[in-house]
Short mmCIF file of C-alpha atoms in Angstrom, two decimals:
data_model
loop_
_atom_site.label_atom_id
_atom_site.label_comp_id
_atom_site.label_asym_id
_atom_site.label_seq_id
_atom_site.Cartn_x
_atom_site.Cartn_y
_atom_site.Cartn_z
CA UNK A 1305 -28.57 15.65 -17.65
CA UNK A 1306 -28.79 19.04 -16.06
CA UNK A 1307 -26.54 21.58 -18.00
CA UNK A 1308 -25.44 25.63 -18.00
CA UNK A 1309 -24.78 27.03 -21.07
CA UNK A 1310 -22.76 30.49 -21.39
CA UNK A 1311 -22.79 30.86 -25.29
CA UNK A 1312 -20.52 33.90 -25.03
CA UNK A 1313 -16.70 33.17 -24.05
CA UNK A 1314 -15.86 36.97 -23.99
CA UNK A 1315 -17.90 39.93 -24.82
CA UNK A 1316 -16.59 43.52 -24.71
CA UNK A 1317 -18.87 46.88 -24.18
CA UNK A 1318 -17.72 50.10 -24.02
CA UNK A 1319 -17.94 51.59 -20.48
CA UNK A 1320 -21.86 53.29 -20.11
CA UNK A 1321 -23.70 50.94 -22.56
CA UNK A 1322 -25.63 48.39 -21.60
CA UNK A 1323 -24.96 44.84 -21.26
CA UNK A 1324 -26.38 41.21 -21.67
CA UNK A 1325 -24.73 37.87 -20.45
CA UNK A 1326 -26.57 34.98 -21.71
CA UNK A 1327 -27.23 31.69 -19.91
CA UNK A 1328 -29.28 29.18 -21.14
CA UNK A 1329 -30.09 25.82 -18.60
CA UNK A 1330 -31.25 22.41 -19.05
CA UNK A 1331 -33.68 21.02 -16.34
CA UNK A 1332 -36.52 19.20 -15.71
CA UNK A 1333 -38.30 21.12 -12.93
CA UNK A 1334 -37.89 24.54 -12.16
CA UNK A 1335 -33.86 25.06 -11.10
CA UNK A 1336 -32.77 27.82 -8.76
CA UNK A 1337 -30.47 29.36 -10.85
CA UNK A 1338 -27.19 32.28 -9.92
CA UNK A 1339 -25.13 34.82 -11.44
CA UNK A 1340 -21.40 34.93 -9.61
CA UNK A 1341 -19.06 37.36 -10.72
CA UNK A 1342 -14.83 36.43 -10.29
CA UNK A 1343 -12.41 39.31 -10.63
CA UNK A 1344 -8.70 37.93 -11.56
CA UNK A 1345 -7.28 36.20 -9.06
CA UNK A 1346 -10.59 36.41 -6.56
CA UNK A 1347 -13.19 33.91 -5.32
CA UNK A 1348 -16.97 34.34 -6.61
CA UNK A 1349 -19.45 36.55 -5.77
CA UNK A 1350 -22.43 36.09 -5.80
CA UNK A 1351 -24.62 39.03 -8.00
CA UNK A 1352 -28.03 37.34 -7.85
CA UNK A 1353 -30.03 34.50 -7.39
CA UNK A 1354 -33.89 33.37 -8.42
CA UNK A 1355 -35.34 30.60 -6.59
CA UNK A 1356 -39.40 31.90 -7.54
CA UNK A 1357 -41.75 34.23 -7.89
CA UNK A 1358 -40.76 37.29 -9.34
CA UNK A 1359 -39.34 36.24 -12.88
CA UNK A 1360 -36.68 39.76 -12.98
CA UNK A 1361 -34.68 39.50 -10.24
CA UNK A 1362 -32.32 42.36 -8.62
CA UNK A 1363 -29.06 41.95 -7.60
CA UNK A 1364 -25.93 43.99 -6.38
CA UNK A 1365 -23.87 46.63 -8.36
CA UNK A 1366 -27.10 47.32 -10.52
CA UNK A 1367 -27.45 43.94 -12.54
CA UNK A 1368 -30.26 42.39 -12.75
CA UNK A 1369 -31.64 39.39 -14.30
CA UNK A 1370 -34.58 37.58 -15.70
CA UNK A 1371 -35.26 33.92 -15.76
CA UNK A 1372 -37.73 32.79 -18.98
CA UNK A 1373 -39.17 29.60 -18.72
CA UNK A 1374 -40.16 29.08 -21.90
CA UNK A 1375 -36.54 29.64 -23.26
CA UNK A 1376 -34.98 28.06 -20.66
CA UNK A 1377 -32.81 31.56 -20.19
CA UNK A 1378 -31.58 33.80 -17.30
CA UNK A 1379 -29.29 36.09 -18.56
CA UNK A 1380 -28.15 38.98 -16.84
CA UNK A 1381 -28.09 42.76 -17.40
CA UNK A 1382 -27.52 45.90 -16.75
CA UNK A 1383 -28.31 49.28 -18.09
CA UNK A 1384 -25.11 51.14 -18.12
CA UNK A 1385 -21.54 49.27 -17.36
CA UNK A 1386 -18.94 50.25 -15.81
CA UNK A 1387 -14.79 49.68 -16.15
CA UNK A 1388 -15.17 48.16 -12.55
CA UNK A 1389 -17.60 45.59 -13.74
CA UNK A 1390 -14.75 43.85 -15.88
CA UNK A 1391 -14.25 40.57 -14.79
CA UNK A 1392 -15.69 36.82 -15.24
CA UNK A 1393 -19.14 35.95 -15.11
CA UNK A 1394 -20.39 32.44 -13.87
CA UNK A 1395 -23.85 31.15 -14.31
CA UNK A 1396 -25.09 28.39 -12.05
CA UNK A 1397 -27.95 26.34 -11.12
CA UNK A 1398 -28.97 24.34 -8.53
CA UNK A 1399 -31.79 22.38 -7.24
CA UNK A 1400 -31.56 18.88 -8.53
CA UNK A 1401 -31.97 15.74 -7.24
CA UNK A 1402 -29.57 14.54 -4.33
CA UNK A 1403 -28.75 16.51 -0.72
CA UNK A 1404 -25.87 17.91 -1.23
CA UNK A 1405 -26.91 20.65 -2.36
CA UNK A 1406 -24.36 20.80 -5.47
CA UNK A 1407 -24.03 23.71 -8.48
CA UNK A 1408 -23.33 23.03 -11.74
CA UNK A 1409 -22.01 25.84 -13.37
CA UNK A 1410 -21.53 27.24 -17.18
CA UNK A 1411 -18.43 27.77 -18.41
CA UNK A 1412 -18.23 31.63 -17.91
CA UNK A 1413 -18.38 35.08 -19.86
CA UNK A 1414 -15.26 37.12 -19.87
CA UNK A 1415 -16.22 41.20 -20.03
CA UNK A 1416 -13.68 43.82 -20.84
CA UNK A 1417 -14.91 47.23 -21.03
CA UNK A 1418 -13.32 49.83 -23.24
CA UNK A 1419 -12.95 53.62 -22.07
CA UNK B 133 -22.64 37.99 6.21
CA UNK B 134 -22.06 34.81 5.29
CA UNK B 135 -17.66 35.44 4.95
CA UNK B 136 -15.82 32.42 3.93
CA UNK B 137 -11.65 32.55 4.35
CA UNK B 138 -9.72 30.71 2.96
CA UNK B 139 -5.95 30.33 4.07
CA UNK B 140 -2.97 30.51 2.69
CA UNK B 141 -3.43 32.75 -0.58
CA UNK B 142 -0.41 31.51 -2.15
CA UNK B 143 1.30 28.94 -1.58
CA UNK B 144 4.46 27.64 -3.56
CA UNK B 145 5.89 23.97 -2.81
CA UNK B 146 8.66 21.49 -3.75
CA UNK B 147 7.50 18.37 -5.75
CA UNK B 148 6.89 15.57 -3.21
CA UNK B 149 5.61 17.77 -0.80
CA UNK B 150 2.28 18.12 0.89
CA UNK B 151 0.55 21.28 1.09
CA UNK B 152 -2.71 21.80 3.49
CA UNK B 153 -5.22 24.66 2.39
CA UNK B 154 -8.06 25.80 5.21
CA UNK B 155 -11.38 26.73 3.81
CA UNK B 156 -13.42 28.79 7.27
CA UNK B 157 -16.71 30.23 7.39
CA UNK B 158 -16.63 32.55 9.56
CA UNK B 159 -19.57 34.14 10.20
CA UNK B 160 -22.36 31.03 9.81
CA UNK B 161 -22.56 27.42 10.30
CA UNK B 162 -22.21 25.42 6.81
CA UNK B 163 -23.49 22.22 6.56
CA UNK B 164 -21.32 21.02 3.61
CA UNK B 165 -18.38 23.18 2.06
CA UNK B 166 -17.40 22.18 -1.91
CA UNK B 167 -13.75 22.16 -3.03
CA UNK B 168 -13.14 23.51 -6.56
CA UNK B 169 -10.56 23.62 -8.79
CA UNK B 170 -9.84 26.02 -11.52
CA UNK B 171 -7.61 25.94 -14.74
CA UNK B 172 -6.66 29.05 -16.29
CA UNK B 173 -9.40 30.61 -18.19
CA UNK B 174 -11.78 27.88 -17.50
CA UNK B 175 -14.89 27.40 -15.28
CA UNK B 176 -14.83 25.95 -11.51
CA UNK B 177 -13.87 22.00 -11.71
CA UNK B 178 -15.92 20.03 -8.45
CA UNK B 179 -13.32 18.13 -6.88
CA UNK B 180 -15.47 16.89 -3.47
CA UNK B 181 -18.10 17.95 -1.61
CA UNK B 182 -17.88 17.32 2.14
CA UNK B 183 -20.24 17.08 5.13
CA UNK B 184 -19.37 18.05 8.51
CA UNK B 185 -18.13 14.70 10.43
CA UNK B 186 -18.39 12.33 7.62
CA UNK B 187 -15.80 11.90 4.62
CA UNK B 188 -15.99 14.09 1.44
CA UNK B 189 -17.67 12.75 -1.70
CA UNK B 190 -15.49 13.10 -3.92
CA UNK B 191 -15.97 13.49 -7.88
CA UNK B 192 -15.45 10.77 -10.51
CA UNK B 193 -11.59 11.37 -11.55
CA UNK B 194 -10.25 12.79 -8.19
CA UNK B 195 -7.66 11.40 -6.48
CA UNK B 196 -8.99 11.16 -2.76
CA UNK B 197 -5.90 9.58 -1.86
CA UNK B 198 -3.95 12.82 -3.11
CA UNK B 199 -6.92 15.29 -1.83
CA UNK B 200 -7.67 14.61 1.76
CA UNK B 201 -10.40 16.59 2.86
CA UNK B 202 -11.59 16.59 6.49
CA UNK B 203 -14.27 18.43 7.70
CA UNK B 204 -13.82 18.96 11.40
CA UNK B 205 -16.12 21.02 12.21
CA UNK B 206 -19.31 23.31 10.82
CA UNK B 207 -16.70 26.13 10.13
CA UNK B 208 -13.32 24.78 8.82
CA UNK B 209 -12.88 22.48 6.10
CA UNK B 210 -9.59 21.25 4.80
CA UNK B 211 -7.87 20.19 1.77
CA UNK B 212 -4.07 18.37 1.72
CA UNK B 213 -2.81 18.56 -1.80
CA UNK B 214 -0.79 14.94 -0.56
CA UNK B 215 2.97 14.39 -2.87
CA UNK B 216 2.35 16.79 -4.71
CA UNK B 217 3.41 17.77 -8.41
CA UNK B 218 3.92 20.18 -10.88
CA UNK B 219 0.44 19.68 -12.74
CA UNK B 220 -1.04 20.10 -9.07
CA UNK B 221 -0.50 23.78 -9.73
CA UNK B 222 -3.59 25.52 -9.88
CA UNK B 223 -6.54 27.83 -8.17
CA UNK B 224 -7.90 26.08 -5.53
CA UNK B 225 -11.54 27.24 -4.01
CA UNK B 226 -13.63 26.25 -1.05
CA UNK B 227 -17.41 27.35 -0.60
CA UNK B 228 -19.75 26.95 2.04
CA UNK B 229 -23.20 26.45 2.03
CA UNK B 230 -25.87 27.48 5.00
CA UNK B 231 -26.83 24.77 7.31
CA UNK B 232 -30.57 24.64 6.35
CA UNK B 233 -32.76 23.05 3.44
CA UNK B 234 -35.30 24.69 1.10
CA UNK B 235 -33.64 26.83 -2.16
CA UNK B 236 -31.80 28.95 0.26
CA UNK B 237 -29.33 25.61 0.93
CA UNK B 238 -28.05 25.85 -2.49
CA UNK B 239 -26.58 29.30 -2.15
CA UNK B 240 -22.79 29.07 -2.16
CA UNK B 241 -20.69 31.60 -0.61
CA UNK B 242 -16.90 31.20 -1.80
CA UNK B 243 -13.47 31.91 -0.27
CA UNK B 244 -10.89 34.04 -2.39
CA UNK B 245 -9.30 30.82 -3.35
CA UNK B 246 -5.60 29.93 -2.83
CA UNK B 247 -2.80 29.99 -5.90
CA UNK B 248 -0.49 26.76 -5.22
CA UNK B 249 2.58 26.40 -7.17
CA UNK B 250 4.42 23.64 -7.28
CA UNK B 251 7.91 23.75 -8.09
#
């Protein structure tokens, strides 16, 4: 069965280092696979999204991510973090069988930055 | 592009009660639009996926008796939280998807979600 896997329930960085959400997916075929980030009390947005191609992937507010095939991964970065980026980080994929064109998403990363 | 509303943002009820949520896209024409519900702290809980003019799918353990979902049209879905109860209390959020096919179908644009508490 297709599955996201967030390892990290909450990570902390301290504002201007870099950061590193992992997501790890289970899926037969090649999945098109999104980062959404939630700030408390909002709806998702969406960051990224890979569907092909290009295997590092830009999205907005300077993250970017990679997807690796061979480790089943797309976890998301970015080089210097901010205390704005705080917030709750869902990774989802897509693209399996049916029409309805459904997400399954991991369980989420929690980020606090510290001044 | 591609704004979905959602209305109210709160919403606080009496037990027994029914409350109706509106889920719009208002700025494209989505094919199917995806209620989701979400417990503190956790990740976003399918409740039904529904198509414009037919009935919602809903997911194995949802009430569809309790959450009526109509889909009038290919910019307004709707959920009615029907009798409802305490434990109905929650984060409720709608998302839309692009009238389409291909990879591009699968991208999900969400509403800011509605708080209902039920007293």
């Amino acid at each position: 069965a297709q599955s996201v896997t967030q390892p990290d329930i909450h990570i902390t960085v301290s504002e201007g280092a870099s950061l590193e959400l992992r997501c790890n997916y289970s899926y037969g075929a090649t999945p098109y696979l999104f980062w959404y980030v939630q700030s408390p009390g909002q709806g998702l947005q969406l960051l990224l999204k890979y569907f092909s191609g290009d295997t590092l992937v830009q999205g907005i507010k300077g993250f970017e991510a990679e997807f690796k095939r061979s480790q089943s991964s797309f976890n998301l970065r970015k080089p210097s973090v901010h205390w704005s980026d705080a917030a709750e980080y869902f990774c989802a994929v897509g693209g399996y069988g049916g029409s309805q064109g459904n997400l399954i998403f991991g369980k989420g990363t929690k980020l606090s930055v510290k001044p | 592009g591609a704004v979905v509303s959602q209305h109210p943002s709160r919403v606080i009820c009496k037990s027994g009660t029914s409350v109706k949520i509106e889920c719009r896209s208002l700025d494209f024409q989505a094919t199917t639009m995806f209620w989701y519900r979400q417990f503190p702290k956790q990740s976003l809980m399918l409740m039904a996926t529904s198509n414009e003019g037919s009935k919602a799918t809903y997911e194995q353990g949802v009430e569809k008796d309790k959450f009526l979902i109509n889909h009038a049209s290919l910019t307004l879905s709707t959920l009615t939280v029907t009798s409802a109860h305490p434990e109905d209390s929650s984060f409720y959020i709608c998302s839309a998807r692009w009238r389409g096919r291909g990879p591009s179908s699968y991208e999900q644009y969400f509403g800011p979600g509605t708080r209902l508490t039920v007293t």
